């Protein structure tokens, strides 16, 4: 059964989403978005060639590649199934760009670029992005970078893009970050590579550690310590050397299939080649809380990251769940699809400590509440989370991704569980992290 039918007018793609049916088969999710950005960035400032296998060919990493390109870094075309080669320019080789650097919709691009560029002496950079990115807070990155001697200006007292960076000599610092954010941490680590003296970052909870793992592999002098790896120290002076990076499938993209197959009656699905880095697997812990039926298969380690396949079978009577505190950093991007899951659990689920969701591509707490409520879900919104009463029948509705990729894909799963057909505008936003999502949904939905 064909499940989605696209009526496209290019920018604001309208889709029809058919309810009913089940998910089955095997799916290989595209490359991890966080690892893809970092492979491009670290490759750019290394000496020699970095070869990246499985790089995510989606809008966000393409924004990172375009910015690097504008600073003289040669990157081979980013196509599905092609190894991407980055010709490194060395730690101080980035050229002053003649144009404004456009980060598109990508918060990771903008925040990591700030860290990368702030220490480039005698060079000036201007960064901007789309409407969503221009509303996202950047002070959380510019402020710690200023403590290291960085010069960053922008709208709203340096908080909002467009931002200008005047490259400056940096000095090491000890920086405690107020939120567990891998973007803040990674920006500081990138700046630390060219600062004078060592830099320490101390996080309130451990965020994803792809930067630490990959910087070490590229030859940076970096040490991870402290309770639960929350204390990271970098010393400058080591040259980075080009590497071969194999990018695992993105667990944040796998999440839509994992939850979809857990909920949709009659489903059995295997998601292959999923990155299982322990700083990213919070969703599996929640699926255990829910009593979901899944198995990890074919576990292996590839290029320093744990990987496996996940087989999921639908389960009746899923239990409600509660999440709060340090687990949040390990499932931050999965909250929208977990909100959908909660609508079908047998009782009241609670999501707390999730105020970071308000500063993602959209305010995901408000947007998920608005869209799912239109379908008949029972959700109460709080400053830092949601309370979801499971069990209400969802109805087909006129949905809107509100330009957010993870909202689009979460609502796609919800629409299959509804009792009638839905439509979705701006469904094309899925391409920010999962360009073939709709095609794959048509293939897996029977
Ligand atoms: C990312 C970190 C997370 C996540 C984002 C990607 C990264 O953001 O939400 O999608 O690659 O570092 P925060 O670090 O701001 O929580």
Short mmCIF file of C-alpha atoms and ligand atoms in Angstrom, two decimals:
data_model
loop_
_atom_site.label_atom_id
_atom_site.label_comp_id
_atom_site.label_asym_id
_atom_site.label_seq_id
_atom_site.Cartn_x
_atom_site.Cartn_y
_atom_site.Cartn_z
CA UNK A 1 0.00 0.00 0.00
CA UNK A 2 1.39 3.40 -0.95
CA UNK A 3 1.13 5.53 2.12
CA UNK A 4 2.22 8.99 1.23
CA UNK A 5 1.38 10.93 -1.84
CA UNK A 6 3.14 14.11 -2.52
CA UNK A 7 1.58 17.21 -3.95
CA UNK A 8 4.57 19.42 -4.24
CA UNK A 9 4.90 23.09 -4.86
CA UNK A 10 8.66 22.93 -4.29
CA UNK A 11 9.17 24.86 -1.10
CA UNK A 12 6.16 24.02 1.04
CA UNK A 13 5.57 20.42 0.08
CA UNK A 14 2.08 19.20 0.97
CA UNK A 15 1.73 15.51 1.63
CA UNK A 16 -1.15 13.16 2.21
CA UNK A 17 -0.48 10.72 5.04
CA UNK A 18 -2.60 7.58 5.07
CA UNK A 19 -3.51 5.98 8.36
CA UNK A 20 -3.52 2.29 9.18
CA UNK A 21 -1.24 -0.48 7.89
CA UNK A 22 2.01 -1.53 9.50
CA UNK A 23 5.78 -1.11 9.15
CA UNK A 24 7.92 -4.01 8.06
CA UNK A 25 11.27 -4.83 6.48
CA UNK A 26 14.79 -3.55 6.93
CA UNK A 27 16.04 0.00 6.85
CA UNK A 28 19.50 1.52 6.92
CA UNK A 29 19.38 5.01 8.32
CA UNK A 30 21.59 7.78 6.90
CA UNK A 31 24.84 8.85 8.55
CA UNK A 32 24.94 10.47 11.95
CA UNK A 33 24.47 14.22 11.63
CA UNK A 34 26.69 15.18 14.59
CA UNK A 35 29.54 12.94 13.42
CA UNK A 36 29.17 14.18 9.83
CA UNK A 37 29.59 17.84 10.82
CA UNK A 38 32.63 17.04 12.95
CA UNK A 39 34.31 14.88 10.29
CA UNK A 40 34.09 17.80 7.84
CA UNK A 41 35.26 20.41 10.36
CA UNK A 42 38.15 18.45 11.83
CA UNK A 43 39.19 17.23 8.38
CA UNK A 44 39.31 20.85 7.20
CA UNK A 45 41.85 21.91 9.84
CA UNK A 46 43.98 18.78 9.58
CA UNK A 47 47.02 18.17 7.46
CA UNK A 48 46.45 15.79 4.57
CA UNK A 49 43.28 14.21 3.29
CA UNK A 50 40.33 13.05 5.39
CA UNK A 51 38.12 10.41 3.79
CA UNK A 52 34.57 10.17 5.11
CA UNK A 53 32.47 7.10 4.44
CA UNK A 54 28.73 7.36 5.09
CA UNK A 55 28.64 11.15 5.49
CA UNK A 56 25.04 12.32 5.84
CA UNK A 57 24.11 13.85 2.45
CA UNK A 58 21.54 16.22 3.97
CA UNK A 59 21.04 19.97 4.14
CA UNK A 60 22.73 20.52 7.52
CA UNK A 61 26.14 18.94 6.78
CA UNK A 62 26.00 20.50 3.30
CA UNK A 63 25.78 23.90 5.06
CA UNK A 64 28.95 23.06 7.02
CA UNK A 65 30.73 21.96 3.83
CA UNK A 66 29.67 25.15 2.00
CA UNK A 67 31.03 27.37 4.79
CA UNK A 68 34.36 25.50 4.79
CA UNK A 69 34.48 25.73 1.02
CA UNK A 70 34.09 29.51 1.21
CA UNK A 71 37.27 29.53 3.34
CA UNK A 72 39.34 27.65 0.78
CA UNK A 73 38.75 24.04 1.90
CA UNK A 74 38.31 21.63 -1.00
CA UNK A 75 35.61 19.03 -0.38
CA UNK A 76 34.50 16.49 -2.99
CA UNK A 77 30.77 16.44 -3.88
CA UNK A 78 28.51 15.12 -1.11
CA UNK A 79 26.45 12.33 -2.68
CA UNK A 80 24.82 9.29 -1.24
CA UNK A 81 27.12 6.24 -1.19
CA UNK A 82 30.19 8.24 -2.18
CA UNK A 83 33.27 8.65 0.00
CA UNK A 84 33.74 12.36 0.64
CA UNK A 85 37.29 13.70 0.61
CA UNK A 86 38.31 16.80 2.52
CA UNK A 87 41.68 18.32 1.71
CA UNK A 88 42.84 19.74 5.02
CA UNK A 89 44.39 23.21 5.16
CA UNK A 90 46.02 22.73 8.57
CA UNK A 91 45.23 24.38 11.89
CA UNK A 92 45.82 27.93 10.67
CA UNK A 93 45.05 27.59 6.97
CA UNK A 94 41.45 28.82 6.72
CA UNK A 95 41.15 31.83 4.39
CA UNK A 96 39.12 34.93 5.15
CA UNK A 97 35.87 34.38 3.21
CA UNK A 98 34.76 37.02 0.71
CA UNK A 99 31.10 36.29 1.38
CA UNK A 100 28.85 35.88 4.41
CA UNK A 101 28.90 32.29 5.69
CA UNK A 102 25.39 30.85 5.41
CA UNK A 103 24.70 28.16 8.04
CA UNK A 104 21.17 27.50 6.69
CA UNK A 105 19.00 25.79 9.31
CA UNK A 106 21.94 24.28 11.16
CA UNK A 107 22.63 25.27 14.78
CA UNK A 108 25.55 22.85 14.89
CA UNK A 109 27.17 24.57 11.89
CA UNK A 110 26.84 28.04 13.38
CA UNK A 111 27.94 27.16 16.91
CA UNK A 112 30.89 25.00 15.90
CA UNK A 113 31.94 27.60 13.29
CA UNK A 114 32.08 30.25 16.03
CA UNK A 115 34.55 28.08 17.95
CA UNK A 116 36.51 27.28 14.82
CA UNK A 117 36.84 30.89 13.65
CA UNK A 118 37.19 32.93 16.82
CA UNK A 119 40.95 32.32 17.12
CA UNK A 120 41.85 32.99 13.46
CA UNK A 121 43.96 36.12 13.85
CA UNK A 122 43.75 38.89 11.22
CA UNK A 123 40.59 37.50 9.65
CA UNK A 124 36.99 38.62 9.78
CA UNK A 125 33.90 36.46 9.33
CA UNK A 126 30.15 37.06 9.21
CA UNK A 127 27.74 34.18 9.85
CA UNK A 128 24.03 34.02 9.21
CA UNK A 129 21.29 31.44 8.71
CA UNK A 130 17.63 30.95 7.86
CA UNK A 131 14.69 32.47 9.76
CA UNK A 132 14.76 29.72 12.39
CA UNK A 133 18.51 29.90 13.02
CA UNK A 134 18.43 33.71 13.29
CA UNK A 135 16.16 33.31 16.33
CA UNK A 136 18.30 30.75 18.16
CA UNK A 137 20.49 31.83 21.12
CA UNK A 138 24.19 32.16 20.36
CA UNK A 139 25.31 33.90 23.57
CA UNK A 140 25.69 30.48 25.16
CA UNK A 141 28.63 30.01 22.77
CA UNK A 142 29.87 33.58 22.26
CA UNK A 143 30.06 34.20 26.01
CA UNK A 144 32.50 31.37 26.87
CA UNK A 145 34.49 32.16 23.74
CA UNK A 146 34.77 35.78 24.92
CA UNK A 147 36.24 34.47 28.19
CA UNK A 148 39.04 33.06 26.03
CA UNK A 149 39.61 36.46 24.36
CA UNK A 150 37.17 36.02 21.46
CA UNK A 151 35.57 38.97 19.67
CA UNK A 152 32.03 38.18 18.56
CA UNK A 153 29.26 40.69 17.89
CA UNK A 154 25.72 40.32 16.74
CA UNK A 155 22.13 41.40 17.14
CA UNK A 156 20.64 41.47 20.60
CA UNK A 157 23.97 42.13 22.27
CA UNK A 158 25.82 39.31 20.55
CA UNK A 159 23.08 36.71 21.01
CA UNK A 160 21.52 36.50 17.55
CA UNK A 161 22.78 36.06 14.00
CA UNK A 162 23.94 37.65 11.81
CA UNK A 163 27.12 37.47 13.90
CA UNK A 164 30.52 38.88 13.14
CA UNK A 165 33.74 37.31 14.35
CA UNK A 166 37.02 39.21 14.42
CA UNK A 167 39.70 36.57 14.77
CA UNK A 168 41.89 37.17 17.80
CA UNK A 169 44.65 35.58 19.85
CA UNK A 170 42.96 33.36 22.45
CA UNK A 171 44.08 32.19 25.85
CA UNK A 172 43.07 28.99 27.62
CA UNK A 173 40.40 29.12 30.34
CA UNK A 174 38.44 26.92 32.72
CA UNK A 175 34.82 27.08 31.63
CA UNK A 176 31.77 25.60 33.32
CA UNK A 177 28.87 25.38 30.86
CA UNK A 178 25.41 26.15 32.27
CA UNK A 179 23.67 23.55 30.07
CA UNK A 180 24.80 20.13 28.88
CA UNK A 181 25.22 20.99 25.22
CA UNK A 182 27.62 19.27 22.84
CA UNK A 183 27.46 22.29 20.58
CA UNK A 184 28.77 24.62 23.31
CA UNK A 185 31.37 22.10 24.44
CA UNK A 186 32.59 21.45 20.89
CA UNK A 187 32.85 25.16 20.07
CA UNK A 188 35.09 25.66 23.12
CA UNK A 189 37.22 22.61 22.25
CA UNK A 190 37.71 23.90 18.70
CA UNK A 191 38.76 27.32 19.98
CA UNK A 192 41.09 25.67 22.50
CA UNK A 193 43.11 24.06 19.70
CA UNK A 194 44.71 27.41 18.86
CA UNK A 195 44.60 29.13 22.27
CA UNK A 196 47.64 29.80 24.41
CA UNK A 197 47.65 27.32 27.31
CA UNK A 198 45.24 24.55 28.22
CA UNK A 199 41.45 24.85 28.30
CA UNK A 200 39.03 22.90 30.47
CA UNK A 201 35.30 22.47 29.89
CA UNK A 202 33.13 21.21 32.72
CA UNK A 203 29.57 20.22 31.85
CA UNK A 204 26.61 19.86 34.26
CA UNK A 205 25.82 16.50 32.63
CA UNK A 206 27.67 14.68 29.92
CA UNK A 207 26.55 15.62 26.42
CA UNK A 208 27.35 13.58 23.29
CA UNK A 209 31.09 12.98 23.11
CA UNK A 210 31.75 12.65 19.36
CA UNK A 211 34.09 15.68 19.37
CA UNK A 212 36.25 14.22 22.13
CA UNK A 213 36.51 10.84 20.41
CA UNK A 214 37.20 12.27 16.99
CA UNK A 215 39.65 14.98 18.09
CA UNK A 216 41.67 12.29 19.84
CA UNK A 217 41.68 10.18 16.65
CA UNK A 218 42.89 13.20 14.64
CA UNK A 219 45.81 13.61 17.07
CA UNK A 220 44.66 16.43 19.38
CA UNK A 221 46.01 16.53 22.92
CA UNK A 222 42.72 15.96 24.75
CA UNK A 223 41.85 14.27 28.02
CA UNK A 224 38.42 13.28 29.31
CA UNK A 225 38.06 12.87 33.08
CA UNK A 226 35.95 13.83 36.04
CA UNK A 227 32.77 12.19 37.17
CA UNK A 228 31.03 10.58 34.14
CA UNK A 229 33.42 12.26 31.68
CA UNK A 230 32.06 15.73 32.35
CA UNK A 231 35.52 17.33 32.53
CA UNK A 232 37.40 17.73 29.25
CA UNK A 233 40.82 19.30 28.88
CA UNK A 234 42.60 20.32 25.65
CA UNK A 235 46.16 21.53 25.20
CA UNK A 236 47.14 23.34 22.01
CA UNK A 237 50.22 22.56 19.94
CA UNK A 238 49.40 19.19 18.37
CA UNK A 239 48.87 19.15 14.64
CA UNK A 240 45.81 17.27 13.45
CA UNK A 241 46.31 14.61 10.78
CA UNK A 242 43.73 13.62 8.16
CA UNK A 243 41.87 10.39 9.00
CA UNK A 244 39.47 7.89 7.51
CA UNK A 245 36.11 8.27 9.25
CA UNK A 246 33.27 5.78 8.98
CA UNK A 247 30.03 7.46 9.97
CA UNK A 248 27.48 5.18 11.68
CA UNK A 249 23.74 5.51 11.06
CA UNK A 250 22.08 8.24 13.10
CA UNK A 251 20.15 6.93 16.12
CA UNK A 252 18.15 10.18 16.05
CA UNK A 253 16.89 9.21 12.56
CA UNK A 254 16.45 5.57 13.59
CA UNK A 255 14.20 6.80 16.42
CA UNK A 256 11.23 7.36 14.09
CA UNK A 257 11.35 3.75 12.91
CA UNK A 258 12.03 2.38 16.41
CA UNK A 259 9.01 4.12 17.91
CA UNK A 260 6.88 3.62 14.79
CA UNK A 261 7.45 -0.15 14.85
CA UNK A 262 6.87 -0.28 18.62
CA UNK A 263 3.45 1.40 18.27
CA UNK A 264 1.93 0.49 14.91
CA UNK A 265 -0.04 -2.79 15.15
CA UNK A 266 1.49 -5.68 13.20
CA UNK A 267 4.91 -4.04 12.72
CA UNK A 268 8.30 -5.76 12.76
CA UNK A 269 11.25 -3.77 11.53
CA UNK A 270 15.04 -4.04 11.62
CA UNK A 271 17.01 -0.81 11.63
CA UNK A 272 20.56 -1.54 10.51
CA UNK A 273 23.90 0.08 11.21
CA UNK A 274 22.78 2.34 14.07
CA UNK A 275 25.36 4.27 16.10
CA UNK A 276 25.03 3.19 19.75
CA UNK A 277 27.39 5.62 21.44
CA UNK A 278 26.25 5.57 25.11
CA UNK A 279 25.88 9.37 25.12
CA UNK A 280 23.12 8.95 22.51
CA UNK A 281 21.12 5.91 23.56
CA UNK A 282 18.66 7.48 26.02
CA UNK A 283 15.82 6.51 23.69
CA UNK A 284 16.58 2.82 24.21
CA UNK A 285 16.40 3.34 27.98
CA UNK A 286 12.96 4.92 27.55
CA UNK A 287 11.85 2.08 25.28
CA UNK A 288 12.85 -0.30 28.08
CA UNK A 289 10.76 1.76 30.54
CA UNK A 290 7.84 1.47 28.10
CA UNK A 291 8.30 -2.31 27.87
CA UNK A 292 8.90 -2.07 24.09
CA UNK A 293 9.97 -5.27 22.32
CA UNK A 294 13.41 -4.77 20.76
CA UNK A 295 16.71 -6.58 20.42
CA UNK A 296 20.22 -5.32 19.70
CA UNK A 297 21.90 -7.50 17.07
CA UNK A 298 25.24 -7.71 15.34
CA UNK A 299 26.95 -5.37 17.83
CA UNK A 300 30.36 -4.18 16.65
CA UNK A 301 32.83 -1.33 16.99
CA UNK A 302 33.69 0.69 13.91
CA UNK A 303 36.24 3.50 13.96
CA UNK A 304 35.86 4.09 17.69
CA UNK A 305 32.03 4.16 17.78
CA UNK A 306 29.79 1.24 18.86
CA UNK A 307 27.28 0.16 16.19
CA UNK A 308 24.49 -2.41 15.97
CA UNK A 309 21.23 -3.37 14.30
CA UNK A 310 17.96 -3.00 16.21
CA UNK A 311 15.01 -5.31 15.62
CA UNK A 312 11.69 -3.99 16.89
CA UNK A 313 8.30 -5.68 17.08
CA UNK A 314 5.09 -3.91 17.99
CA UNK A 315 3.91 -4.43 21.53
CA UNK A 316 0.42 -3.94 22.98
CA UNK A 317 -0.07 -2.04 26.24
CA UNK A 318 3.12 -0.01 26.36
CA UNK A 319 3.77 1.47 29.81
CA UNK A 320 3.98 5.24 30.40
CA UNK A 321 7.42 6.71 31.10
CA UNK A 322 9.00 9.57 33.07
CA UNK A 323 12.17 11.36 32.02
CA UNK A 324 14.05 14.20 33.67
CA UNK A 325 17.60 15.27 34.56
CA UNK A 326 20.77 13.89 33.06
CA UNK A 327 19.10 11.44 30.64
CA UNK A 328 17.80 14.45 28.71
CA UNK A 329 21.18 15.12 27.05
CA UNK A 330 21.21 11.51 25.83
CA UNK A 331 17.85 11.81 24.05
CA UNK A 332 17.47 15.53 23.43
CA UNK A 333 16.53 15.18 19.75
CA UNK A 334 14.18 12.26 20.42
CA UNK A 335 11.71 14.16 22.61
CA UNK A 336 9.30 14.90 19.71
CA UNK A 337 8.98 11.22 18.72
CA UNK A 338 8.83 10.19 22.40
CA UNK A 339 5.90 12.59 22.77
CA UNK A 340 4.15 10.64 20.01
CA UNK A 341 5.02 7.39 21.80
CA UNK A 342 3.52 8.72 25.05
CA UNK A 343 0.18 9.31 23.31
CA UNK A 344 -0.13 5.52 22.93
CA UNK A 345 1.16 4.42 26.34
CA UNK A 346 -1.18 3.09 28.90
CA UNK A 347 -1.28 6.02 31.39
CA UNK A 348 0.37 9.36 32.08
CA UNK A 349 3.92 10.02 30.82
CA UNK A 350 6.03 12.92 32.08
CA UNK A 351 8.80 14.77 30.28
CA UNK A 352 10.62 17.30 32.48
CA UNK A 353 13.96 19.14 32.46
CA UNK A 354 13.42 19.67 28.73
CA UNK A 355 13.45 23.46 28.40
CA UNK A 356 16.29 23.14 25.87
CA UNK A 357 13.61 21.91 23.47
CA UNK A 358 12.33 25.47 23.32
CA UNK A 359 15.49 26.68 21.55
CA UNK A 360 15.79 23.98 18.88
CA UNK A 361 14.84 24.49 15.21
CA UNK A 362 11.39 25.37 16.60
CA UNK A 363 10.05 25.48 20.14
CA UNK A 364 9.47 21.74 20.05
CA UNK A 365 7.40 21.59 23.26
CA UNK A 366 4.88 24.10 21.93
CA UNK A 367 4.88 22.82 18.36
CA UNK A 368 4.40 19.16 19.31
CA UNK A 369 1.62 20.14 21.72
CA UNK A 370 -0.11 22.25 19.04
CA UNK A 371 0.13 19.65 16.27
CA UNK A 372 -0.75 16.58 18.35
CA UNK A 373 -3.58 18.39 20.12
CA UNK A 374 -5.06 19.10 16.67
CA UNK A 375 -5.15 15.31 16.24
CA UNK A 376 -6.95 14.83 19.58
CA UNK A 377 -3.99 14.06 21.88
CA UNK A 378 -4.15 15.00 25.57
CA UNK A 379 -1.03 17.02 26.36
CA UNK A 380 -0.37 19.56 29.07
CA UNK A 381 2.54 21.91 28.43
CA UNK A 382 4.88 23.08 31.22
CA UNK A 383 7.82 25.48 31.16
CA UNK A 384 10.27 22.60 31.06
CA UNK A 385 8.28 19.71 29.65
CA UNK A 386 5.04 17.96 28.89
CA UNK A 387 2.54 15.70 30.63
CA UNK A 388 0.90 13.34 28.16
CA UNK A 389 -2.15 11.23 28.95
CA UNK A 390 -1.99 8.21 26.69
CA UNK A 391 -4.91 6.37 25.18
CA UNK A 392 -6.88 9.10 23.37
CA UNK A 393 -7.77 8.09 19.79
CA UNK A 394 -5.87 10.36 17.37
CA UNK A 395 -7.73 11.68 14.33
CA UNK A 396 -6.46 12.70 10.93
CA UNK A 397 -5.73 16.43 10.80
CA UNK A 398 -4.22 19.18 8.66
CA UNK A 399 -0.69 19.08 10.06
CA UNK A 400 2.24 21.45 9.66
CA UNK A 401 5.90 20.61 10.34
CA UNK A 402 6.34 24.31 11.12
CA UNK A 403 9.66 23.93 9.20
CA UNK A 404 11.18 21.50 11.73
CA UNK A 405 12.56 18.21 10.39
CA UNK A 406 12.05 16.21 13.57
CA UNK A 407 8.48 17.48 13.94
CA UNK A 408 7.71 16.40 10.35
CA UNK A 409 8.97 12.85 10.92
CA UNK A 410 7.35 12.50 14.36
CA UNK A 411 3.97 13.58 13.01
CA UNK A 412 4.32 11.10 10.13
CA UNK A 413 4.40 8.29 12.71
CA UNK A 414 1.45 9.77 14.62
CA UNK A 415 -0.58 10.04 11.41
CA UNK A 416 -0.33 6.29 10.74
CA UNK A 417 -1.87 5.69 14.18
CA UNK A 418 -4.80 8.06 13.49
CA UNK A 419 -8.30 6.91 12.49
CA UNK A 420 -8.37 8.88 9.22
CA UNK A 421 -6.10 10.49 6.64
CA UNK A 422 -3.94 13.51 7.49
CA UNK A 423 -2.16 16.08 5.40
CA UNK A 424 1.10 17.83 6.21
CA UNK A 425 2.48 21.05 4.83
CA UNK A 426 6.20 21.83 4.83
CA UNK A 427 6.92 18.10 4.95
CA UNK A 428 10.07 18.78 2.91
CA UNK A 429 11.76 19.97 6.13
CA UNK A 430 12.65 16.30 6.77
CA UNK A 431 15.51 16.78 4.29
CA UNK A 432 17.47 18.74 6.90
CA UNK A 433 18.56 15.43 8.45
CA UNK A 434 16.89 12.62 6.44
CA UNK A 435 16.58 13.36 2.71
CA UNK A 436 15.00 10.01 1.80
CA UNK A 437 12.64 9.77 4.78
CA UNK A 438 9.40 9.96 2.78
CA UNK A 439 10.60 7.45 0.19
CA UNK A 440 11.65 5.06 2.94
CA UNK A 441 8.30 5.49 4.68
CA UNK A 442 6.48 4.54 1.47
CA UNK A 443 8.69 1.48 1.13
CA UNK A 444 8.33 0.25 4.74
CA UNK A 445 4.64 1.05 5.23
CA UNK A 446 2.38 -1.77 4.11
C1 LIG B 1 24.22 18.45 18.47
C2 LIG B 1 23.93 18.67 19.79
C3 LIG B 1 22.57 18.84 20.31
C4 LIG B 1 21.52 18.35 19.34
C5 LIG B 1 21.80 18.78 17.93
C6 LIG B 1 23.16 18.30 17.47
C7 LIG B 1 25.64 18.36 18.06
O1 LIG B 1 22.35 20.21 20.55
O2 LIG B 1 20.25 18.78 19.72
O3 LIG B 1 20.82 18.25 17.05
O4 LIG B 1 25.92 17.84 16.98
O5 LIG B 1 26.50 18.79 18.82
P1 LIG B 1 22.82 20.86 21.94
O6 LIG B 1 24.25 20.58 22.08
O7 LIG B 1 22.59 22.34 21.81
O8 LIG B 1 21.94 20.22 22.97
#
